[in-house]
């Protein structure tokens, strides 16, 4: 278990707060960070610091303040918060020196167009109050030129000697965004993301810290990059779930960006075409100013969206009208894209005689068939096995696959379109470093092709030759019990639709569904996300769900189901004994997937309209939780503002 406290050591030399020191801890030597200076300690017999590792603090005061704030807000051990914020090499005590100074020889190409009046207004408004914290929602329809606004504001701030931090959703998007900044910004752009090696990560960190880097562009962990001259924080595609870390220190980089900007006294821009309801609530509460880009610049118009009613189609993945539309666009030498949110060949491997289904031995889930390796794979724990040749239950050779994933769709497409290039983009085809970039390069060459992929495709890409987008299999999102499911589906549909028709030709989008009368589609067809979001916000207000209340989740898991549940029952009892009537407690309830990799998961939920009350309850809980004897093997964690 990580420790919630810090430890006292003696030191004769003058080590600064934020510097690293080598100390002995138990029988080991470890690297620590000096968090404060004390004249006396509550403990006697203190050990001495063995070695000071930094002459200058590694963590400046404002970063330390920010990290303490985050540790406190998420009730997470400061040691682990620090560990998330510092690259591994530095955590291990290696010298804080740049190893491979990179050459920066950007060829700058200035923009060839004037900004639109809406872009102009956004730029002027933000630059007009760039000397203090001010939060903005840059709400621009897909392709409306949000990135152009970031670029122009960044240019202006760099001239004032400031640094700019840009957060983007996930690795797939980073190369494109980096390229755009490098082509336009007369300054040093460094990237921070998980595909860098440790030396690169450390160098990027140190360049940010020394202010040698003018722009730091990265995925969620870049929120912790030290930037002494930080003058602007941008969170692009703020609605994206990947800003939330879903293991150990469970922070939301989007939510933390407010405090990061506040500590730096700098403005914050959250940009998106489909704001999260949390962000729209912040606009309602005047914590953010909404700036709108309502149209695409120039001649580009929004795509036309139609529905294909699958109740009157065969059980094939692709309906006939869909194939017709694809043919039409390909004939015009344009690109088409199909979007299906499932990788692998087929999600079900079953017996047509007795209904036996291949299930994971370690999870409550079905095995997904992957054809190229002829294996059944569990997407939850990674377990793999050869498919049986006859049914383990009735012994007949009546096993078949059911349903579609990207791999099977690709195979289907090859039979319908034997002469067209097919590019599949999912986690299986992009595992190799650079694979994604290579796919993108091919697409950007503009040659007609069919792109098939999962939601990796939904994010911000600008494919200029893409004329048609087909969306398969959205109905799961309509039937889900998760209260955020429709919000997320609307965001996804609008984002995916937004990939179509980015150049002068009008694009087209077709959505296959068995529920064509669901209200969500009317809004998606009008591309009116805002109206749909307001109706969802009203519902959330009536039901007092986030963002109109605040949640925390305590999740426990153990190999022994009863132990996990019993532990949470005791926690629930402890919480109920705390006298805070504004906090509702419900559970424990089994996780959505109760058994994962041989562990049973249970959740306990806390909800309150008063954030303060919720946090007071959590503080009290931490004071007493050691008194609950978690029987041996129960593991648990707290998730503040959970999104799953
Ligand atoms: P978003 O980030 O909102 O999706 P982008 O900034 O990527 O939009 O802009 C979409 C396309 O429009 C890009 O190719 C960009 O260069 C171009 N663009 C942006 N602003 C303008 C403008 N004012 N006039 C003409 N083209 C523009
Ligand atoms: Zn499994
Ligand atoms: Zn059978």
XYZ file of C-alpha atoms and ligand atoms in Angstrom, residues 360-365 367 377-383 595-598, ligand 2:
19
model
C -13.195 -16.450 -20.714
C -12.194 -18.717 -17.840
C -10.993 -15.720 -15.888
C -13.636 -13.086 -16.618
C -17.382 -12.662 -17.038
C -17.005 -12.046 -20.719
C -14.062 -14.552 -26.093
C -8.989 -13.657 -27.105
C -10.424 -12.048 -24.016
C -10.370 -8.263 -24.401
C -10.507 -7.811 -20.647
C -7.616 -9.920 -19.370
C -5.757 -10.793 -22.557
C -6.245 -14.569 -22.164
C -15.174 -10.986 -12.548
C -12.071 -9.777 -14.332
C -8.799 -11.736 -14.510
C -9.942 -13.963 -11.626
Zn -10.599 -12.668 -19.511
